[in-house]
Coordinates of C-alpha atoms in Angstrom, one line a residue:
X317 CA 18.0 -34.5 22.6
X318 CA 14.6 -34.4 23.9
X319 CA 11.3 -33.7 22.6
X320 CA 12.7 -34.1 19.0
X321 CA 12.5 -36.7 16.4
X322 CA 14.9 -37.8 13.6
X323 CA 14.2 -36.7 9.9
X324 CA 16.0 -37.3 6.9
X325 CA 16.2 -35.5 3.4
X326 CA 18.9 -35.9 0.7
X327 CA 21.7 -34.3 3.0
X328 CA 21.2 -36.8 5.8
X329 CA 19.5 -36.8 9.4
X330 CA 18.7 -34.2 11.7
X331 CA 16.6 -33.5 14.7
X332 CA 13.2 -31.6 14.2
X333 CA 10.7 -30.7 17.1
X334 CA 8.7 -33.5 17.9
X335 CA 5.2 -31.8 17.3
X336 CA 6.2 -29.7 14.3
X337 CA 4.4 -30.7 11.2
X338 CA 7.4 -29.8 8.8
X339 CA 10.4 -31.7 8.2
X340 CA 14.0 -31.9 7.4
X341 CA 14.3 -29.1 4.8
X342 CA 12.4 -26.6 7.0
X343 CA 14.6 -27.3 9.8
X344 CA 17.6 -26.8 7.8
X345 CA 16.5 -23.4 7.0
X346 CA 15.6 -22.4 10.7
X347 CA 18.9 -23.6 11.4
X348 CA 20.5 -21.8 8.7
X349 CA 18.9 -18.4 8.9
X350 CA 18.6 -17.1 12.2
X351 CA 18.8 -13.5 10.6
X352 CA 16.0 -11.2 11.7
X353 CA 13.4 -13.6 13.2
X354 CA 10.9 -12.2 11.0
X355 CA 8.5 -14.7 9.2
X356 CA 7.3 -14.5 5.7
X357 CA 4.0 -12.5 5.7
X358 CA 1.0 -14.3 6.5
X359 CA -0.5 -13.0 3.2
X360 CA 2.2 -14.7 1.4
X361 CA 2.0 -17.8 3.3
X362 CA -1.8 -18.0 2.6
X363 CA -1.3 -17.5 -1.1
X364 CA 1.3 -20.1 -1.0
X365 CA -1.1 -22.5 0.5
X366 CA -4.0 -21.7 -1.9
X367 CA -1.3 -22.4 -4.6
X368 CA -0.6 -25.9 -3.3
X369 CA -4.3 -26.6 -3.2
X370 CA -5.0 -25.3 -6.9
X371 CA -1.8 -27.3 -8.1
X372 CA -3.3 -30.5 -6.5
X373 CA -6.7 -29.8 -8.3
X374 CA -5.0 -29.5 -11.4
X375 CA -3.0 -32.4 -11.3
X376 CA -5.9 -34.7 -10.4
X377 CA -7.6 -33.2 -13.7
X378 CA -4.3 -34.1 -15.5
X379 CA -4.1 -37.5 -14.0
X380 CA -0.6 -36.8 -12.2
X381 CA -2.1 -37.5 -8.9
X382 CA -4.7 -39.9 -7.7
X383 CA -8.1 -38.5 -6.6
X384 CA -7.4 -39.6 -3.0
X385 CA -4.0 -38.0 -3.1
X386 CA -5.3 -34.8 -4.5
X387 CA -8.4 -34.6 -2.2
X388 CA -5.8 -35.2 0.8
X389 CA -3.6 -32.2 -0.3
X390 CA -6.6 -30.0 -1.0
X391 CA -8.3 -30.8 2.4
X392 CA -4.7 -30.4 4.4
X393 CA -4.5 -27.0 2.8
X394 CA -8.1 -25.9 3.6
X395 CA -7.7 -27.3 7.1
X396 CA -4.5 -25.0 7.4
X397 CA -6.1 -22.0 6.2
X398 CA -9.0 -22.3 8.7
X399 CA -6.6 -22.5 11.7
X400 CA -3.6 -20.6 13.0
X401 CA -1.4 -21.6 10.3
X402 CA 1.6 -19.3 10.6
X403 CA 2.6 -21.4 13.6
X404 CA 3.9 -23.9 11.1
X405 CA 6.1 -21.5 8.9
X406 CA 8.9 -20.4 10.9
X407 CA 11.4 -19.6 8.1
X408 CA 13.0 -16.4 8.0
X409 CA 12.5 -13.9 5.4
X410 CA 16.3 -13.6 4.9
X411 CA 16.6 -17.2 3.4
X412 CA 17.7 -18.6 0.0
X413 CA 17.0 -16.2 -2.6
X414 CA 14.6 -18.4 -4.6
X415 CA 12.3 -19.1 -1.6
X416 CA 12.8 -22.6 -1.9
X417 CA 13.0 -23.0 2.2
X418 CA 9.5 -21.5 1.9
X419 CA 8.2 -23.6 -0.7
X420 CA 9.6 -26.8 1.1
X421 CA 8.0 -25.6 4.4
X422 CA 4.7 -25.5 2.8
X423 CA 5.3 -28.8 1.0
X424 CA 6.4 -30.7 3.9
X425 CA 3.5 -29.2 6.3
X426 CA 0.9 -30.2 4.0
X427 CA 2.4 -33.4 3.3
X428 CA 2.1 -34.3 6.8
X429 CA -1.3 -33.3 7.2
X430 CA -2.5 -34.9 3.8
X431 CA -0.6 -38.3 5.2
X432 CA -2.5 -38.1 8.2
X433 CA -6.1 -37.8 6.4
X434 CA -5.0 -40.3 3.8
X435 CA -3.8 -42.8 5.9
X436 CA -0.7 -43.6 3.8
X437 CA 2.4 -41.4 2.8
X438 CA 2.1 -38.3 0.9
X439 CA 5.5 -37.2 -0.3
X440 CA 6.5 -33.2 -0.3
X441 CA 8.2 -33.4 -3.3
X442 CA 6.6 -36.0 -5.4
X443 CA 2.8 -35.0 -4.7
X444 CA 2.4 -31.7 -3.1
X445 CA 5.2 -30.2 -5.4
X446 CA 4.3 -32.2 -8.4
X447 CA 4.8 -30.2 -11.5
X448 CA 6.3 -27.2 -9.7
X449 CA 9.7 -25.7 -8.8
X450 CA 10.5 -23.3 -6.3
X451 CA 11.5 -21.2 -9.2
X452 CA 7.8 -20.7 -10.5
X453 CA 5.7 -21.4 -7.4
X454 CA 7.4 -18.6 -5.3
X455 CA 7.2 -15.9 -8.2
X456 CA 3.7 -17.0 -8.8
X457 CA 2.9 -16.6 -4.9
X458 CA 4.3 -13.0 -5.0
X459 CA 2.1 -12.2 -7.8
X460 CA -1.1 -13.9 -6.1
X461 CA -0.5 -12.4 -2.8
X462 CA -0.1 -9.0 -4.0
X463 CA -3.2 -9.3 -6.3
X464 CA -5.3 -10.5 -3.2
X465 CA -3.9 -7.7 -1.0
X466 CA -4.8 -5.2 -3.8
X467 CA -8.5 -6.5 -4.3
X468 CA -8.9 -7.4 -0.7
X469 CA -7.1 -4.6 1.2
X470 CA -5.7 -1.3 -0.9
X471 CA -8.2 -0.7 -3.5
X472 CA -11.0 -0.8 -1.1
X473 CA -9.1 1.1 1.5
X474 CA -8.4 4.0 -1.3
X475 CA -11.6 4.0 -2.5
X476 CA -13.1 4.6 1.0
X477 CA -10.7 7.3 1.5
X478 CA -12.1 9.0 -1.6
X479 CA -15.3 8.7 -0.8
X480 CA -14.7 10.3 2.9
X481 CA -13.0 13.1 1.2
X482 CA -15.7 13.6 -1.3
X483 CA -18.3 13.8 1.5
X484 CA -16.3 16.4 3.6
X485 CA -15.8 18.3 0.4
X486 CA -19.7 19.0 0.3
X487 CA -19.4 20.0 4.1
X488 CA -16.4 22.6 3.7
X489 CA -17.6 24.1 0.4
X490 CA -18.7 27.2 1.9
X491 CA -15.5 28.0 3.6
X492 CA -12.8 30.1 1.7
X493 CA -9.2 30.0 2.9
X494 CA -5.8 31.7 1.9
X495 CA -4.0 29.8 -0.5
X496 CA -0.3 28.9 -0.2
X497 CA 2.6 28.7 -2.6
X498 CA 6.3 28.2 -1.3
X499 CA 4.3 28.2 2.1
X500 CA 3.8 31.9 1.5
X501 CA 0.3 33.7 1.1
X502 CA -1.2 33.3 -2.3
X503 CA -4.6 33.9 -3.9
X504 CA -7.5 32.3 -1.9
X505 CA -9.1 28.9 -2.7
X506 CA -12.2 27.4 -1.4
X507 CA -11.4 24.5 1.1
X508 CA -13.5 22.4 -1.1
X509 CA -11.0 22.8 -3.8
X510 CA -8.1 21.7 -1.5
X511 CA -10.0 18.5 -0.7
X512 CA -11.2 17.9 -4.5
X513 CA -7.2 18.0 -5.5
X514 CA -6.7 15.3 -3.0
X515 CA -9.3 13.4 -4.3
X516 CA -8.3 13.5 -7.9
X517 CA -4.5 12.4 -6.9
X518 CA -6.2 9.2 -5.3
X519 CA -8.3 8.6 -8.1
X520 CA -5.4 8.8 -10.5
X521 CA -3.3 6.5 -8.1
X522 CA -6.0 4.0 -8.0
X523 CA -6.3 3.9 -12.0
X524 CA -2.6 3.4 -12.3
X525 CA -2.9 0.5 -9.8
X526 CA -5.7 -1.1 -11.6
X527 CA -4.0 -0.9 -15.1
X528 CA -1.2 -3.2 -13.4
X529 CA -3.8 -5.9 -12.0
X530 CA -3.6 -7.8 -15.7
X531 CA 0.1 -8.0 -15.4
X532 CA 0.2 -9.0 -11.8
X533 CA -2.7 -11.9 -12.2
X534 CA -0.5 -13.2 -15.3
X535 CA 1.5 -16.1 -13.5
X536 CA 4.8 -17.9 -14.0
X537 CA 3.4 -21.4 -12.8
X538 CA 4.2 -24.1 -15.3
X539 CA 7.8 -22.7 -15.9
X540 CA 9.4 -24.9 -13.4
X541 CA 13.0 -24.6 -13.0
X542 CA 14.0 -22.6 -15.8
X543 CA 10.9 -21.6 -17.9
X544 CA 10.9 -24.7 -20.2
X545 CA 8.2 -26.4 -18.0
X546 CA 10.1 -29.6 -17.5
X547 CA 8.4 -32.3 -15.3
X548 CA 5.2 -30.3 -15.6
X549 CA 2.0 -31.5 -17.8
X550 CA 1.8 -29.3 -20.9
X551 CA -1.7 -28.2 -19.6
X552 CA -0.8 -27.6 -16.0
X553 CA -0.3 -23.9 -16.0
X554 CA -3.9 -23.4 -17.8
X555 CA -5.5 -25.8 -15.2
X556 CA -3.5 -24.2 -12.4
X557 CA -4.6 -20.7 -13.2
X558 CA -8.2 -21.9 -13.3
X559 CA -8.3 -23.7 -10.2
X560 CA -6.7 -20.8 -8.4
X561 CA -9.2 -18.5 -9.9
X562 CA -11.9 -20.6 -8.5
X563 CA -10.5 -20.6 -4.9
X564 CA -9.8 -16.8 -5.0
X565 CA -12.5 -15.4 -7.2
X566 CA -9.6 -13.4 -8.7
X567 CA -9.0 -14.0 -12.5
X568 CA -5.5 -15.6 -12.8
X569 CA -3.9 -16.5 -16.1
X570 CA -0.9 -18.4 -17.3
X571 CA 2.0 -15.9 -18.4
X572 CA 2.5 -15.3 -21.8
X573 CA 6.3 -15.9 -21.5
X574 CA 7.5 -17.9 -18.3
X575 CA 10.9 -17.0 -18.8
X576 CA 10.3 -13.3 -18.3
X577 CA 8.2 -14.1 -15.5
X578 CA 10.6 -16.4 -13.7
X579 CA 13.9 -14.5 -14.7
X580 CA 12.7 -11.2 -13.7
X581 CA 10.3 -9.4 -11.2
X582 CA 9.6 -6.5 -13.3
X583 CA 5.8 -6.5 -12.5
X584 CA 6.5 -6.4 -8.9
X585 CA 8.8 -3.5 -9.3
X586 CA 6.1 -1.6 -11.3
X587 CA 3.3 -2.4 -8.7
X588 CA 6.0 -1.2 -5.8
X589 CA 6.6 1.9 -7.9
X590 CA 3.0 2.7 -7.9
X591 CA 2.8 2.1 -4.1
X592 CA 5.2 4.8 -3.6
X593 CA 3.2 7.1 -5.9
X594 CA 0.5 6.5 -3.4
X595 CA 2.7 7.0 -0.6
X596 CA 3.6 10.3 -2.0
X597 CA 0.2 11.4 -2.4
X598 CA -0.7 10.2 1.4
X599 CA 2.1 12.3 2.5
X600 CA 1.2 15.4 0.7
X601 CA -2.4 15.0 2.5
X602 CA -1.0 14.4 5.9
X603 CA 1.2 17.4 5.7
X604 CA -1.3 19.6 4.2
X605 CA -3.5 18.4 7.4
X606 CA -0.9 19.0 9.6
X607 CA 0.1 22.4 8.6
X608 CA -3.9 23.8 8.3
X609 CA -4.2 22.3 12.1
X610 CA -1.2 23.9 13.1
X611 CA -1.1 26.1 16.4
X612 CA -3.8 26.7 17.8
X613 CA -2.7 29.9 18.6
X614 CA 0.9 30.5 17.0
X615 CA 0.3 28.3 13.7
X616 CA -2.3 28.5 10.9
X617 CA -4.9 27.1 12.7
X618 CA -7.4 26.8 10.0
X619 CA -8.9 23.6 11.1
X620 CA -9.0 21.3 14.1
X621 CA -8.1 17.7 14.0
X622 CA -9.9 15.2 16.2
X623 CA -8.3 15.0 19.5
X624 CA -7.4 11.5 19.7
X625 CA -4.6 11.3 22.8
X626 CA -2.7 13.7 25.1
X627 CA 0.4 15.1 23.0
X628 CA 2.9 15.4 25.4
X629 CA 4.2 13.9 28.9
X630 CA 5.1 17.2 30.3
X631 CA 3.0 19.8 28.4
X632 CA -0.6 19.7 29.8
X633 CA -3.4 20.3 27.2
X634 CA -0.9 19.5 24.0
X635 CA -2.8 17.5 21.3
X636 CA -0.9 16.6 18.3
X637 CA -1.8 15.5 14.8
X638 CA -1.1 11.9 15.4
X639 CA -3.0 10.2 12.5
X640 CA -1.4 12.3 10.0
X641 CA 2.0 12.0 11.5
X642 CA 1.5 8.2 11.5
X643 CA 0.6 8.4 7.8
X644 CA 3.5 10.1 6.8
X645 CA 5.7 7.5 8.5
X646 CA 4.1 4.9 6.5
X647 CA 4.9 6.8 3.4
X648 CA 8.6 7.0 4.4
X649 CA 8.4 3.4 5.0
X650 CA 6.7 2.6 1.4
X651 CA 9.1 4.5 -0.1
X652 CA 12.2 3.0 1.6
X653 CA 10.4 -0.4 0.7
X654 CA 10.3 0.5 -3.0
X655 CA 14.0 1.1 -3.1
X656 CA 14.6 -2.5 -1.5
X657 CA 12.4 -3.8 -4.2
X658 CA 14.3 -1.9 -6.8
X659 CA 17.6 -3.3 -6.0
X660 CA 16.1 -6.7 -5.4
X661 CA 14.4 -6.6 -8.8
X662 CA 18.0 -6.0 -10.3
X663 CA 18.8 -9.7 -9.2
X664 CA 17.3 -11.5 -11.9
X665 CA 20.7 -13.3 -12.9
X666 CA 20.1 -15.3 -16.1
X667 CA 17.0 -17.5 -15.5
X668 CA 16.1 -16.8 -12.0
X669 CA 15.8 -13.7 -9.7
X670 CA 17.5 -14.5 -6.4
X671 CA 15.8 -11.9 -3.9
X672 CA 12.3 -13.1 -4.3
X673 CA 11.6 -13.5 -0.3
X674 CA 12.6 -9.7 0.2
X675 CA 10.5 -8.7 -2.7
X676 CA 7.5 -10.5 -1.4
X677 CA 8.0 -9.2 2.2
X678 CA 8.4 -5.4 1.0
X679 CA 5.7 -5.5 -1.5
X680 CA 2.8 -6.8 0.9
X681 CA 4.2 -4.7 3.8
X682 CA 3.6 -1.6 1.5
X683 CA 0.0 -2.8 0.6
X684 CA -1.0 -3.5 4.1
X685 CA 0.6 -0.1 5.4
X686 CA -1.1 2.0 2.9
X687 CA -4.2 0.3 3.1
X688 CA -4.7 0.5 7.0
X689 CA -3.3 4.2 7.1
X690 CA -5.6 5.1 4.1
X691 CA -8.6 4.2 6.5
X692 CA -7.2 5.7 9.6
X693 CA -6.7 9.1 7.6
X694 CA -10.2 9.1 6.3
X695 CA -11.9 8.2 9.5
X696 CA -9.9 9.6 12.1
X697 CA -8.6 12.9 10.5
X698 CA -10.6 14.0 7.3
X699 CA -14.2 12.9 8.3
X700 CA -14.0 14.4 11.6
X701 CA -12.0 17.8 11.2
X702 CA -13.6 21.1 12.1
X703 CA -13.1 24.4 9.9
X704 CA -11.9 27.5 12.3
X705 CA -14.0 30.0 10.1
X706 CA -13.0 33.1 12.0
X707 CA -9.3 32.3 11.4
X708 CA -9.9 31.9 7.8
X709 CA -11.6 35.3 7.5
X710 CA -9.1 37.2 9.6
X711 CA -6.4 35.9 7.3
X712 CA -8.0 36.4 4.1
X713 CA -9.2 40.2 5.2
X714 CA -5.4 41.2 5.7
X715 CA -4.0 39.0 2.7
X716 CA -2.3 41.6 0.3
X717 CA -2.1 39.0 -2.3
X718 CA -5.8 39.8 -3.2
X719 CA -4.4 42.8 -5.2
X720 CA -3.4 40.3 -7.8
X721 CA -6.9 40.8 -9.0
X722 CA -6.1 44.4 -9.9
X723 CA -3.3 43.7 -12.2
X724 CA -5.5 43.9 -15.5
X725 CA -6.6 47.3 -14.4
X726 CA -3.9 49.1 -12.4
X727 CA -0.9 46.9 -13.7
X728 CA 1.5 44.8 -12.2
X729 CA 3.8 47.4 -10.6
X730 CA 1.1 49.6 -9.0
X731 CA -0.3 46.4 -7.6
X732 CA 2.9 45.5 -6.1
X733 CA 3.4 48.8 -4.5
X734 CA 0.0 48.3 -2.9
X735 CA 0.7 45.0 -1.5
X736 CA 4.1 46.0 0.1
X737 CA 2.3 48.8 1.6
X738 CA -0.4 46.8 3.0
X739 CA 2.2 44.2 4.3
X740 CA 4.6 47.1 6.1
X741 CA 1.4 49.0 7.6
X742 CA -0.4 45.8 8.6
X743 CA -3.8 46.9 6.8
X744 CA -6.3 45.4 4.6
X745 CA -5.5 45.6 1.1
X746 CA -8.7 47.1 0.2
X747 CA -8.0 50.1 2.4
X748 CA -4.5 50.6 0.8
X749 CA -6.1 50.4 -2.8
X750 CA -8.5 52.8 -2.1
X751 CA -5.9 55.5 -1.3
X752 CA -3.6 54.5 -4.2
X753 CA -6.3 54.1 -7.0
X754 CA -9.2 55.9 -8.5
X755 CA -11.3 52.8 -7.7
X756 CA -14.1 53.4 -5.3
X757 CA -14.7 51.1 -2.3
X758 CA -17.7 49.3 -3.9
X759 CA -15.8 48.8 -7.0
X760 CA -12.7 47.3 -4.9
X761 CA -15.1 44.9 -2.8
X762 CA -16.4 43.4 -6.2
X763 CA -12.9 42.9 -7.6
X764 CA -11.3 41.8 -4.3
X765 CA -14.2 39.5 -3.4
X766 CA -12.4 36.2 -2.1
X767 CA -15.5 34.0 -3.4
X768 CA -15.0 35.6 -6.9
X769 CA -11.4 35.1 -6.9
X770 CA -11.7 31.2 -6.3
X771 CA -13.6 30.9 -9.7
X772 CA -10.5 32.1 -11.5
X773 CA -11.2 35.3 -12.5
X774 CA -13.1 38.8 -11.5

């Protein structure tokens, strides 16, 4: 074969692309798993490279590697992160369940670069993988990549979304709209009260996500093959977590029980469950926006979302709520990702979970999708929508449900008769109530004042 070189591993020889930084084990994975043609996420590979650098630093401190070997490994890792590192990581998501192929991919690439820097061989297994097993480094990388994703992407995006909603709440506070339950007319609410509800949902989600961070930042590293720590220095786990914390500025700690962290992925399942809860919240907000924007003539037409693009290839002038629609699709995908992670989390057979790569892929996908859609929803839908006040007032003035405020005075049965008459005749409830009660118009205007009704009483 042209443009290839011969590489060897414990199973023999095979051809590897001549310019590839990886070696035989990576090539076997490329040959064995032509399944999805999707690589492991860039966030995962970044975390794996950082973990290799942290391991090398810890091993130098513990005299498991020479200073020159450790420095070459660290410099190789840093050089990768400064460039287009993903070109060197071709292994499919659907691979060996332990993620060994991805681990060896990193070991081989870093070993090649470190050998060039050092001017002597750096071994993928003996040096780059020193004190490690795929069985602890891959679970560790899942936790690290997800923690970094939350700190760097999702939590800031959710905080931004809350801030935009809270600014919009002040802007729309003067507007009162018809409330709806079961999609049917109900008692009035302030537009600001609707948005305050969204903000509180998101704040609760942020709090729940933050509660999971200590578990996510607790690492399996040091457990090696089955949790016993075979071939790792007794102080390796502590040194690794300290070095990784320095590299990432996120506080990581050794796990209290390494058997649990290698044999299960309960933390990833819990984090995914919270991501699903965020998706449910975003779906609710997106759908509220879509309904309020519906029309503009035959729908509710309470707000007008920013027009971002033509909405139809055949109907001129049509503009659709594209950002809420995209957000709703993200929510559906995240819910599906959670189902996959739930099933994969059940594959902790004895001392190792064997669906680690797909857990990593889905968890990081959910984090990225939620972060990106949250910012778009904030900046291109919520911040910029306009309130259609005439439409709000028109619907409020004809809303027979306002008669609910008269229940304590005239009774439920009498109020129901007034509401039905108002519906049937298409008249304002105040006019019908004036004919069917002894209350004066001035009294009814006070009792049926939508602004007072939004405060929860009369």
